[in-house]
Short mmCIF file of C-alpha atoms (C1' of nucleotides) in Angstrom, two decimals:
data_model
loop_
_atom_site.label_atom_id
_atom_site.label_comp_id
_atom_site.label_asym_id
_atom_site.label_seq_id
_atom_site.Cartn_x
_atom_site.Cartn_y
_atom_site.Cartn_z
CA UNK S 1 10.74 -26.40 1.83
CA UNK S 2 9.69 -23.10 3.11
CA UNK S 3 5.82 -22.07 2.75
CA UNK S 4 6.42 -19.76 -0.23
CA UNK S 5 8.36 -22.48 -2.08
CA UNK S 6 5.51 -25.07 -1.45
CA UNK S 7 3.03 -22.56 -2.73
CA UNK S 8 5.20 -21.90 -5.90
CA UNK S 9 5.24 -25.59 -6.45
CA UNK S 10 1.56 -26.34 -5.73
CA UNK S 11 0.82 -23.25 -8.05
CA UNK S 12 2.92 -24.86 -11.03
CA UNK S 13 1.42 -28.39 -10.49
CA UNK S 14 -2.21 -26.79 -10.67
CA UNK S 15 -1.59 -24.51 -13.75
CA UNK S 16 0.31 -27.47 -15.45
CA UNK S 17 -2.79 -29.65 -14.73
CA UNK S 18 -0.94 -32.25 -12.51
CA UNK S 19 -3.24 -31.55 -10.04
CA UNK S 20 -6.65 -31.21 -11.32
CA UNK S 21 -9.89 -28.86 -10.54
CA UNK S 22 -11.68 -30.45 -7.79
CA UNK S 23 -8.93 -32.35 -6.33
CA UNK S 24 -8.71 -32.28 -2.50
CA UNK S 25 -5.37 -31.19 -0.91
CA UNK S 26 -4.77 -32.90 2.26
CA UNK S 27 -2.23 -31.21 4.78
CA UNK S 28 -0.70 -34.37 5.92
CA UNK S 29 -0.16 -35.63 2.53
CA UNK S 30 1.45 -32.58 1.42
CA UNK S 31 3.34 -32.28 4.50
CA UNK S 32 4.87 -35.65 3.73
CA UNK S 33 5.34 -34.90 0.21
CA UNK S 34 7.35 -31.67 0.99
CA UNK S 35 9.09 -33.19 4.32
CA UNK S 36 7.64 -30.36 6.62
CA UNK S 37 4.95 -30.09 9.12
CA UNK S 38 1.50 -29.10 8.35
CA UNK S 39 1.98 -25.46 9.47
CA UNK S 40 3.73 -24.20 6.42
CA UNK S 41 1.49 -26.31 4.21
CA UNK S 42 -1.46 -24.54 5.85
CA UNK S 43 0.25 -21.00 4.98
CA UNK S 44 0.90 -22.26 1.36
CA UNK S 45 -2.85 -23.29 1.03
CA UNK S 46 -3.93 -19.87 2.25
CA UNK S 47 -1.62 -18.07 -0.23
CA UNK S 48 -3.09 -20.12 -3.05
CA UNK S 49 -6.65 -19.38 -1.94
CA UNK S 50 -5.62 -15.69 -1.97
CA UNK S 51 -5.00 -16.44 -5.71
CA UNK S 52 -8.29 -18.06 -6.17
CA UNK S 53 -6.54 -21.30 -7.25
CA UNK S 54 -7.76 -23.28 -4.21
CA UNK S 55 -10.69 -22.92 -2.08
CA UNK S 56 -10.41 -23.72 1.75
CA UNK S 57 -13.43 -24.58 3.63
CA UNK S 58 -13.12 -24.17 7.59
CA UNK S 59 -13.02 -27.47 9.04
CA UNK S 60 -13.41 -29.50 5.83
CA UNK S 61 -10.04 -28.85 3.92
CA UNK S 62 -8.88 -27.49 0.78
CA UNK S 63 -9.71 -28.45 -2.66
CA UNK S 64 -8.47 -27.09 -6.11
CA UNK S 65 -11.26 -24.56 -7.44
CA UNK S 66 -13.22 -26.14 -10.07
CA UNK S 67 -15.57 -23.74 -12.07
CA UNK S 68 -18.68 -24.76 -13.74
CA UNK S 69 -19.38 -23.75 -17.56
CA UNK S 70 -21.42 -20.62 -16.28
CA UNK S 71 -18.69 -19.67 -14.10
CA UNK S 72 -15.93 -20.03 -16.75
CA UNK S 73 -17.94 -18.08 -19.06
CA UNK S 74 -18.11 -15.23 -16.62
CA UNK S 75 -14.53 -15.46 -16.20
CA UNK S 76 -13.91 -15.08 -19.84
CA UNK S 77 -16.20 -12.19 -20.07
CA UNK S 78 -14.37 -10.45 -17.38
CA UNK S 79 -11.13 -11.16 -19.25
CA UNK S 80 -12.50 -9.46 -22.20
CA UNK S 81 -13.76 -6.43 -20.35
CA UNK S 82 -10.50 -5.96 -18.39
CA UNK S 83 -7.88 -6.89 -21.19
CA UNK S 84 -9.41 -5.03 -23.78
CA UNK S 85 -9.86 -2.03 -21.64
CA UNK S 86 -6.17 -2.43 -20.61
CA UNK S 87 -4.99 -2.76 -24.23
CA UNK S 88 -7.04 0.32 -25.40
CA UNK S 89 -5.37 2.29 -22.52
CA UNK S 90 -2.02 1.01 -23.35
CA UNK S 91 -2.29 1.57 -27.01
CA UNK S 92 -2.97 5.21 -26.63
CA UNK S 93 -0.04 5.53 -24.20
CA UNK S 94 2.67 3.65 -25.79
CA UNK S 95 6.04 4.88 -26.88
CA UNK S 96 8.45 3.66 -29.09
CA UNK S 97 9.98 1.61 -26.62
CA UNK S 98 6.78 -0.22 -25.71
CA UNK S 99 6.30 -0.98 -29.26
CA UNK S 100 9.81 -2.65 -29.50
CA UNK S 101 8.99 -4.70 -26.31
CA UNK S 102 5.65 -5.74 -27.73
CA UNK S 103 7.42 -6.93 -30.92
CA UNK S 104 10.27 -8.51 -29.06
CA UNK S 105 7.78 -10.41 -26.86
CA UNK S 106 5.72 -11.86 -29.63
CA UNK S 107 8.57 -13.00 -31.44
CA UNK S 108 9.88 -14.97 -28.24
CA UNK S 109 6.43 -16.33 -28.00
CA UNK S 110 6.60 -17.34 -31.59
CA UNK S 111 9.55 -19.40 -30.89
CA UNK S 112 8.09 -21.00 -27.71
CA UNK S 113 4.87 -21.87 -29.52
CA UNK S 114 3.79 -25.51 -29.43
CA UNK S 115 6.65 -26.29 -27.12
CA UNK S 116 5.96 -27.28 -23.37
CA UNK S 117 5.64 -24.24 -21.36
CA UNK S 118 4.54 -22.12 -24.28
CA UNK S 119 1.87 -20.33 -21.77
CA UNK S 120 4.82 -18.33 -20.20
CA UNK S 121 5.55 -16.80 -23.58
CA UNK S 122 1.97 -16.14 -24.20
CA UNK S 123 1.54 -14.49 -21.06
CA UNK S 124 4.77 -12.48 -21.44
CA UNK S 125 3.20 -11.06 -24.85
CA UNK S 126 -0.02 -10.23 -23.16
CA UNK S 127 1.75 -8.41 -20.32
CA UNK S 128 3.87 -6.65 -22.70
CA UNK S 129 0.63 -5.12 -24.54
CA UNK S 130 -0.77 -4.14 -21.09
CA UNK S 131 2.37 -2.69 -19.68
CA UNK S 132 2.16 0.64 -21.22
CA UNK S 133 -1.58 0.97 -19.50
CA UNK S 134 0.39 1.64 -16.25
CA UNK S 135 -2.32 -0.12 -14.32
CA UNK S 136 -0.41 -2.84 -12.20
CA UNK S 137 -3.72 -3.96 -10.03
CA UNK S 138 -5.57 -4.30 -13.24
CA UNK S 139 -2.86 -6.53 -14.73
CA UNK S 140 -2.77 -8.55 -11.60
CA UNK S 141 -6.40 -9.21 -11.89
CA UNK S 142 -6.00 -10.26 -15.26
CA UNK S 143 -3.25 -12.45 -14.41
CA UNK S 144 -5.60 -14.35 -11.76
CA UNK S 145 -8.51 -14.73 -14.20
CA UNK S 146 -5.84 -16.13 -16.78
CA UNK S 147 -4.45 -18.56 -14.39
CA UNK S 148 -8.11 -19.70 -13.57
CA UNK S 149 -8.69 -20.35 -17.19
CA UNK S 150 -5.36 -22.06 -17.68
CA UNK S 151 -6.14 -24.32 -14.86
CA UNK S 152 -8.99 -25.60 -16.44
CA UNK S 153 -7.47 -25.66 -20.08
CA UNK S 154 -4.66 -27.91 -18.64
CA UNK S 155 -6.87 -30.16 -17.25
CA UNK S 156 -9.50 -30.75 -19.93
CA UNK S 157 -7.72 -29.55 -22.91
CA UNK S 158 -4.20 -31.13 -23.18
CA UNK S 159 -4.07 -31.65 -26.79
CA UNK S 160 -5.46 -28.63 -28.46
CA UNK S 161 -3.39 -27.08 -31.04
CA UNK S 162 -4.57 -23.70 -32.54
CA UNK S 163 -1.00 -22.49 -32.50
CA UNK S 164 -1.26 -21.24 -36.05
CA UNK S 165 -4.41 -19.06 -35.28
CA UNK S 166 -2.95 -18.02 -32.18
CA UNK S 167 0.03 -16.81 -33.76
CA UNK S 168 -2.11 -14.83 -36.52
CA UNK S 169 -4.03 -13.08 -33.65
CA UNK S 170 -1.02 -12.26 -32.00
CA UNK S 171 0.49 -10.77 -35.09
CA UNK S 172 -2.69 -8.85 -35.94
CA UNK S 173 -2.89 -7.53 -32.20
CA UNK S 174 0.71 -6.47 -32.20
CA UNK S 175 0.16 -4.77 -35.64
CA UNK S 176 -2.62 -2.70 -34.29
CA UNK S 177 -0.98 -1.79 -31.30
CA UNK S 178 2.08 -0.37 -32.84
CA UNK S 179 0.22 1.40 -35.07
CA UNK S 180 -1.83 2.87 -32.26
CA UNK S 181 -5.10 1.90 -33.34
CA UNK S 182 -6.93 1.24 -30.05
CA UNK S 183 -10.17 0.03 -31.59
CA UNK S 184 -8.73 -2.54 -34.10
CA UNK S 185 -6.32 -3.94 -31.25
CA UNK S 186 -9.17 -4.25 -28.76
CA UNK S 187 -11.54 -5.70 -31.32
CA UNK S 188 -8.75 -8.16 -32.61
CA UNK S 189 -8.03 -9.11 -28.68
CA UNK S 190 -11.81 -9.69 -27.93
CA UNK S 191 -12.05 -12.08 -30.69
CA UNK S 192 -8.92 -13.74 -29.57
CA UNK S 193 -10.25 -14.32 -26.18
CA UNK S 194 -13.69 -15.24 -27.32
CA UNK S 195 -12.00 -17.86 -29.23
CA UNK S 196 -10.28 -19.21 -26.22
CA UNK S 197 -13.47 -19.42 -24.56
CA UNK S 198 -15.51 -21.36 -27.20
CA UNK S 199 -12.66 -23.65 -27.45
CA UNK S 200 -12.72 -24.48 -23.73
CA UNK S 201 -16.33 -24.49 -23.21
CA UNK S 202 -16.91 -26.91 -26.24
CA UNK S 203 -14.43 -29.48 -24.96
CA UNK S 204 -16.21 -28.95 -21.29
CA UNK S 205 -19.41 -30.13 -23.08
CA UNK S 206 -17.98 -33.89 -22.48
CA UNK D 1 -12.33 -16.76 19.28
CA UNK D 2 -11.55 -18.78 15.94
CA UNK D 3 -9.71 -17.72 12.79
CA UNK D 4 -12.42 -16.86 10.64
CA UNK D 5 -14.07 -14.65 13.68
CA UNK D 6 -10.72 -12.99 14.15
CA UNK D 7 -10.54 -12.19 10.61
CA UNK D 8 -14.21 -10.90 10.64
CA UNK D 9 -13.32 -8.55 13.46
CA UNK D 10 -10.11 -7.39 12.19
CA UNK D 11 -11.93 -6.71 8.81
CA UNK D 12 -14.52 -4.64 10.52
CA UNK D 13 -11.82 -2.46 12.34
CA UNK D 14 -9.89 -1.82 9.16
CA UNK D 15 -13.01 -0.93 7.15
CA UNK D 16 -14.35 1.46 9.95
CA UNK D 17 -11.08 3.01 10.33
CA UNK D 18 -10.00 1.85 13.64
CA UNK D 19 -7.15 0.23 12.20
CA UNK D 20 -5.61 2.68 9.42
CA UNK D 21 -3.73 1.86 6.39
CA UNK D 22 -0.13 1.34 6.93
CA UNK D 23 -0.43 0.12 10.37
CA UNK D 24 1.67 -2.92 11.45
CA UNK D 25 -0.29 -5.86 12.66
CA UNK D 26 1.55 -7.87 15.08
CA UNK D 27 0.70 -11.27 15.59
CA UNK D 28 1.60 -11.39 19.29
CA UNK D 29 -0.44 -8.44 20.06
CA UNK D 30 -3.30 -9.81 18.15
CA UNK D 31 -2.93 -13.11 19.89
CA UNK D 32 -3.19 -11.27 23.28
CA UNK D 33 -5.94 -9.21 22.32
CA UNK D 34 -8.23 -12.14 20.92
CA UNK D 35 -6.98 -14.43 23.93
CA UNK D 36 -5.56 -17.04 21.38
CA UNK D 37 -2.18 -18.37 20.27
CA UNK D 38 -0.41 -16.66 17.14
CA UNK D 39 -1.63 -19.81 14.79
CA UNK D 40 -5.19 -18.65 14.32
CA UNK D 41 -3.95 -15.00 13.98
CA UNK D 42 -1.66 -16.08 11.30
CA UNK D 43 -4.42 -17.69 9.44
CA UNK D 44 -6.90 -14.63 10.03
CA UNK D 45 -4.03 -12.40 8.64
CA UNK D 46 -3.59 -14.63 5.54
CA UNK D 47 -7.42 -14.49 4.92
CA UNK D 48 -7.14 -10.73 4.91
CA UNK D 49 -4.54 -10.64 2.59
CA UNK D 50 -6.64 -12.84 0.16
CA UNK D 51 -8.95 -9.86 0.45
CA UNK D 52 -6.26 -7.27 -0.20
CA UNK D 53 -6.87 -5.61 2.90
CA UNK D 54 -3.48 -6.35 4.29
CA UNK D 55 -0.20 -7.18 2.93
CA UNK D 56 2.02 -9.68 4.37
CA UNK D 57 5.81 -9.72 3.81
CA UNK D 58 7.27 -13.06 4.58
CA UNK D 59 9.82 -12.48 7.71
CA UNK D 60 8.50 -9.05 7.96
CA UNK D 61 4.96 -9.29 9.33
CA UNK D 62 1.74 -7.95 8.19
CA UNK D 63 0.66 -4.11 7.56
CA UNK D 64 -2.72 -2.87 6.58
CA UNK D 65 -2.56 -2.02 2.78
CA UNK D 66 -2.09 1.53 2.28
CA UNK D 67 -2.45 2.69 -1.41
CA UNK D 68 -0.90 5.73 -3.12
CA UNK D 69 -2.86 8.47 -5.01
CA UNK D 70 -2.08 6.75 -8.08
CA UNK D 71 -2.97 3.38 -6.74
CA UNK D 72 -6.33 4.73 -5.39
CA UNK D 73 -7.10 6.23 -8.80
CA UNK D 74 -6.60 3.14 -10.58
CA UNK D 75 -8.91 1.24 -8.33
CA UNK D 76 -11.62 4.03 -9.08
CA UNK D 77 -10.88 3.40 -12.59
CA UNK D 78 -11.44 -0.35 -12.22
CA UNK D 79 -14.57 0.31 -10.29
CA UNK D 80 -16.07 2.32 -12.81
CA UNK D 81 -15.21 -0.24 -15.37
CA UNK D 82 -16.70 -3.38 -13.49
CA UNK D 83 -19.62 -1.36 -11.75
CA UNK D 84 -20.79 0.36 -14.98
CA UNK D 85 -20.30 -2.93 -17.01
CA UNK D 86 -22.52 -4.74 -14.24
CA UNK D 87 -25.01 -2.12 -14.31
CA UNK D 88 -25.59 -2.22 -18.10
CA UNK D 89 -25.84 -6.03 -17.90
CA UNK D 90 -28.22 -6.02 -15.10
CA UNK D 91 -30.44 -3.16 -16.58
CA UNK D 92 -30.99 -5.21 -19.70
CA UNK D 93 -31.92 -8.28 -17.96
CA UNK D 94 -33.82 -7.07 -15.06
CA UNK D 95 -37.30 -8.43 -14.40
CA UNK D 96 -39.82 -6.60 -12.28
CA UNK D 97 -38.78 -8.18 -8.98
CA UNK D 98 -35.39 -6.86 -9.61
CA UNK D 99 -36.74 -3.38 -9.94
CA UNK D 100 -38.78 -3.95 -6.55
CA UNK D 101 -35.50 -4.94 -5.00
CA UNK D 102 -33.57 -2.09 -6.06
CA UNK D 103 -36.36 0.25 -5.05
CA UNK D 104 -36.47 -1.15 -1.79
CA UNK D 105 -32.87 -1.27 -1.07
CA UNK D 106 -32.64 2.49 -2.22
CA UNK D 107 -35.59 3.46 0.31
CA UNK D 108 -33.57 1.52 3.09
CA UNK D 109 -30.33 3.08 2.33
CA UNK D 110 -32.17 6.63 2.38
CA UNK D 111 -33.12 5.95 5.96
CA UNK D 112 -29.83 4.89 6.95
CA UNK D 113 -28.21 7.62 5.37
CA UNK D 114 -25.62 9.96 7.69
CA UNK D 115 -26.29 7.51 10.36
CA UNK D 116 -23.19 5.23 11.41
CA UNK D 117 -22.96 1.98 9.57
CA UNK D 118 -24.69 3.70 6.27
CA UNK D 119 -22.09 2.10 4.07
CA UNK D 120 -23.85 -1.20 4.66
CA UNK D 121 -27.07 0.04 3.10
CA UNK D 122 -25.22 1.79 0.43
CA UNK D 123 -23.47 -1.47 -0.67
CA UNK D 124 -26.95 -3.20 -0.35
CA UNK D 125 -28.35 -0.84 -2.80
CA UNK D 126 -25.46 -1.09 -5.24
CA UNK D 127 -25.36 -5.00 -4.69
CA UNK D 128 -29.09 -4.95 -5.63
CA UNK D 129 -28.29 -3.17 -8.87
CA UNK D 130 -25.91 -5.37 -9.97
CA UNK D 131 -27.61 -8.44 -8.78
CA UNK D 132 -29.45 -9.10 -12.01
CA UNK D 133 -26.02 -9.29 -14.09
CA UNK D 134 -25.92 -12.73 -12.65
CA UNK D 135 -22.14 -12.32 -12.47
CA UNK D 136 -21.36 -13.46 -8.96
CA UNK D 137 -17.49 -13.19 -9.45
CA UNK D 138 -17.50 -9.80 -10.95
CA UNK D 139 -19.59 -8.48 -7.86
CA UNK D 140 -17.09 -10.04 -5.65
CA UNK D 141 -14.42 -8.21 -7.49
CA UNK D 142 -16.37 -5.09 -7.09
CA UNK D 143 -17.00 -5.49 -3.29
CA UNK D 144 -13.38 -6.18 -2.96
CA UNK D 145 -12.34 -2.75 -4.87
CA UNK D 146 -14.95 -0.98 -2.61
CA UNK D 147 -13.63 -2.37 0.49
CA UNK D 148 -10.26 -0.97 -0.53
CA UNK D 149 -11.63 2.49 -1.15
CA UNK D 150 -13.65 2.49 2.00
CA UNK D 151 -10.79 1.47 4.15
CA UNK D 152 -9.00 4.66 2.97
CA UNK D 153 -12.16 6.77 3.09
CA UNK D 154 -12.69 5.74 6.89
CA UNK D 155 -9.01 6.81 7.57
CA UNK D 156 -8.73 10.06 5.91
CA UNK D 157 -12.36 11.35 5.29
CA UNK D 158 -14.43 10.74 8.63
CA UNK D 159 -16.19 13.98 8.41
CA UNK D 160 -17.54 13.94 4.87
CA UNK D 161 -21.09 14.57 4.21
CA UNK D 162 -22.27 14.53 0.75
CA UNK D 163 -25.43 12.70 1.59
CA UNK D 164 -27.82 14.89 -0.38
CA UNK D 165 -25.95 14.33 -3.55
CA UNK D 166 -25.34 10.59 -2.97
CA UNK D 167 -29.09 10.13 -2.46
CA UNK D 168 -29.86 12.19 -5.47
CA UNK D 169 -27.31 10.10 -7.60
CA UNK D 170 -29.04 6.89 -6.35
CA UNK D 171 -32.47 8.25 -7.17
CA UNK D 172 -31.33 8.86 -10.65
CA UNK D 173 -29.58 5.63 -10.92
CA UNK D 174 -32.36 3.72 -9.68
CA UNK D 175 -34.89 5.35 -12.04
CA UNK D 176 -32.81 4.48 -15.20
CA UNK D 177 -32.44 1.03 -13.97
CA UNK D 178 -36.02 0.62 -13.46
CA UNK D 179 -36.75 2.50 -16.96
CA UNK D 180 -34.51 -0.05 -18.47
CA UNK D 181 -32.40 2.70 -19.68
CA UNK D 182 -28.70 1.11 -19.62
CA UNK D 183 -26.95 4.04 -20.98
CA UNK D 184 -28.28 6.59 -18.79
CA UNK D 185 -27.89 4.09 -15.77
CA UNK D 186 -24.21 3.59 -16.48
CA UNK D 187 -23.35 7.27 -17.38
CA UNK D 188 -25.12 8.38 -14.05
CA UNK D 189 -23.21 5.58 -12.00
CA UNK D 190 -19.92 6.55 -13.63
CA UNK D 191 -20.37 10.34 -12.44
CA UNK D 192 -21.24 8.94 -8.98
CA UNK D 193 -18.22 6.89 -8.89
CA UNK D 194 -15.91 9.75 -10.24
CA UNK D 195 -17.41 12.19 -7.51
CA UNK D 196 -16.44 9.65 -4.83
CA UNK D 197 -12.96 9.38 -6.23
CA UNK D 198 -12.40 13.20 -6.55
CA UNK D 199 -13.50 13.66 -3.08
CA UNK D 200 -11.18 11.14 -1.69
CA UNK D 201 -8.34 12.47 -3.84
CA UNK D 202 -8.63 15.88 -2.81
CA UNK D 203 -8.73 15.00 0.83
CA UNK D 204 -5.52 12.95 0.47
CA UNK D 205 -3.86 15.98 -1.06
CA UNK D 206 -3.11 17.05 2.63
"C1'" DT E 1 30.88 12.82 10.73
"C1'" DT E 2 29.89 9.14 8.27
"C1'" DT E 3 29.67 4.54 7.35
"C1'" DC E 4 30.25 -0.19 8.31
"C1'" DG E 5 30.20 -4.37 11.28
"C1'" DT E 6 28.49 -6.54 15.28
"C1'" DA E 7 25.74 -7.87 19.10
"C1'" DT E 8 21.64 -7.93 21.28
"C1'" DA E 9 16.45 -8.02 21.39
"C1'" DC E 10 12.52 -9.12 18.91
"C1'" DA E 11 9.28 -10.95 15.57
"C1'" DT E 12 8.39 -14.18 12.62
"C1'" DG E 13 8.59 -19.21 10.88
"C1'" DT E 14 8.29 -24.16 11.90
"C1'" DA E 15 8.01 -28.79 14.64
"C1'" DT E 16 5.47 -31.30 18.03
"C1'" DA E 17 1.50 -32.59 20.74
"C1'" DC E 18 -3.02 -32.37 21.78
"C1'" DA E 19 -8.00 -30.92 21.02
"C1'" DT E 20 -11.86 -30.59 18.38
"C1'" DA E 21 -15.17 -31.25 14.43
"C1'" DA E 22 -16.19 -33.65 10.39
"C1'" DA E 23 -16.67 -37.93 7.69
"C1'" DT E 24 -17.15 -42.90 7.76
"C1'" DC E 25 -18.91 -47.11 8.95
"C1'" DA E 26 -21.39 -50.67 11.88
"C1'" DG E 27 -25.50 -51.70 13.95
"C1'" DG E 28 -30.34 -51.91 14.52
"C1'" DA E 29 -35.24 -50.01 14.14
"C1'" DC E 30 -39.00 -49.40 10.80
"C1'" DG L 1 -34.10 -52.55 1.97
"C1'" DT L 2 -34.01 -48.02 3.51
"C1'" DC L 3 -33.12 -44.88 7.13
"C1'" DC L 4 -31.49 -43.27 11.32
"C1'" DT L 5 -28.29 -43.53 15.35
"C1'" DG L 6 -24.17 -43.85 17.73
"C1'" DA L 7 -19.10 -45.12 17.88
"C1'" DT L 8 -14.93 -45.13 15.49
"C1'" DT L 9 -11.71 -43.08 12.46
"C1'" DT L 10 -9.82 -39.38 10.21
"C1'" DA L 11 -8.47 -34.72 9.27
"C1'" DT L 12 -8.60 -30.13 10.61
"C1'" DG L 13 -7.80 -26.49 14.35
"C1'" DT L 14 -5.00 -24.90 18.07
"C1'" DA L 15 -1.52 -24.42 21.95
"C1'" DT L 16 3.17 -24.64 23.30
"C1'" DA L 17 7.88 -24.73 22.55
"C1'" DC L 18 12.01 -23.96 19.80
"C1'" DA L 19 14.51 -22.28 15.50
"C1'" DT L 20 15.30 -18.89 12.18
"C1'" DG L 21 15.55 -14.61 10.50
"C1'" DT L 22 15.34 -9.55 10.75
"C1'" DA L 23 15.52 -4.83 12.79
"C1'" DT L 24 17.76 -1.77 16.11
"C1'" DA L 25 21.38 0.09 18.84
"C1'" DC L 26 26.02 0.42 19.84
"C1'" DG L 27 30.63 0.81 18.89
"C1'" DA L 28 34.83 0.93 15.84
"C1'" DA L 29 37.01 2.26 11.90
"C1'" DA L 30 37.65 5.41 7.62
#
DNA sequence: TTTCGTATACATGTATACATAAATCAGGAC
DNA sequence: GTCCTGATTTATGTATACATGTATACGAAA
């Protein structure tokens, strides 16, 4: 097990909720788990810190990031800002090939909906939506924010099943995108994101 | 010299242009410079990678990030999006104390204008503008984008001196902010950022 | 001349061992 | 019973040494 592999594995564990927000990540434990020394573990933890999935306090070790309600609300606000902007930009620039790619990704995500690992298909659809914006750094920032959300969703919201509504949202966004209607697409997407926010925040009330 | 101190020192070197974009950062050289082993140097480099100031390629070492024109244009676009949004939000929420803080920061940055280290005062002014938005993560993202820009400005644009125009911009933004006019403030700020973009991109044409 | 393969040098990646700082807990004073 | 103090335990931080991988230079073949 090399450092990047360890980072990838831990990242998957965090996003799937197998390691929950707030949990301490001790170097020796992880070293024993992966059968390596602490050095590559330290590297992996730093890489995860770069992705804002864990926070390392010098001298006090690493913990999985755990956001408060306010912080999560801010993250969703930023997602709305960045994702709607990316979608507007992409919609006005999209060619026929982009429309096809989006439609294909949407159908693919439909098939995976509800099944374990559906998040990958969901992200593939959104990534296809934003691809035509040609703003790779913006997409990377969006992905980071989404990961932060999914981490908490996986921890607190294992049983949610709004898939019908999600599919309808995707349908509407996709249609507006292919029609070149940036305003409609952005408006639908904003509602989509705000719905996700409300679902998580109400569940967090417990 | 401890790892965080090394990271801080290198960060300052990069932002000041003493280490330029594209430059390779070899672990042994840095270890010798700071009188430590390579381990804390590795840590420091990973921390800088988290701040997007350097990029580490596994097996091939670390380099200072060097953005293309297109990538820099995207960064300025993102700054406009995030900074204008933060300013709008802050303007509508600001209390008298926030107005005072902004005005104080502006006067302070006026004094430092043109002198070495003026960037700190400039950022203090902008940070004061966005503080009332109460969105710490958004401010952190903005700071990261600004650092990316400053890194390149310091490398290619040592001699620029638009201070009169900058001061006028700050004056106008500050006035709109204190008047509670979010539209005017955001509009002025957008021009301010786009001017910075144009200056850097034209200089990069060489 | 160009291109591929190989050998050498060099930088990075990791393991082990030690140093240091933080957290924990026992003991005692108030 | 509570709080402070100090020793013990534990985990993190760093140095050294070795292993692994990559880049470069040289030479041979097409």
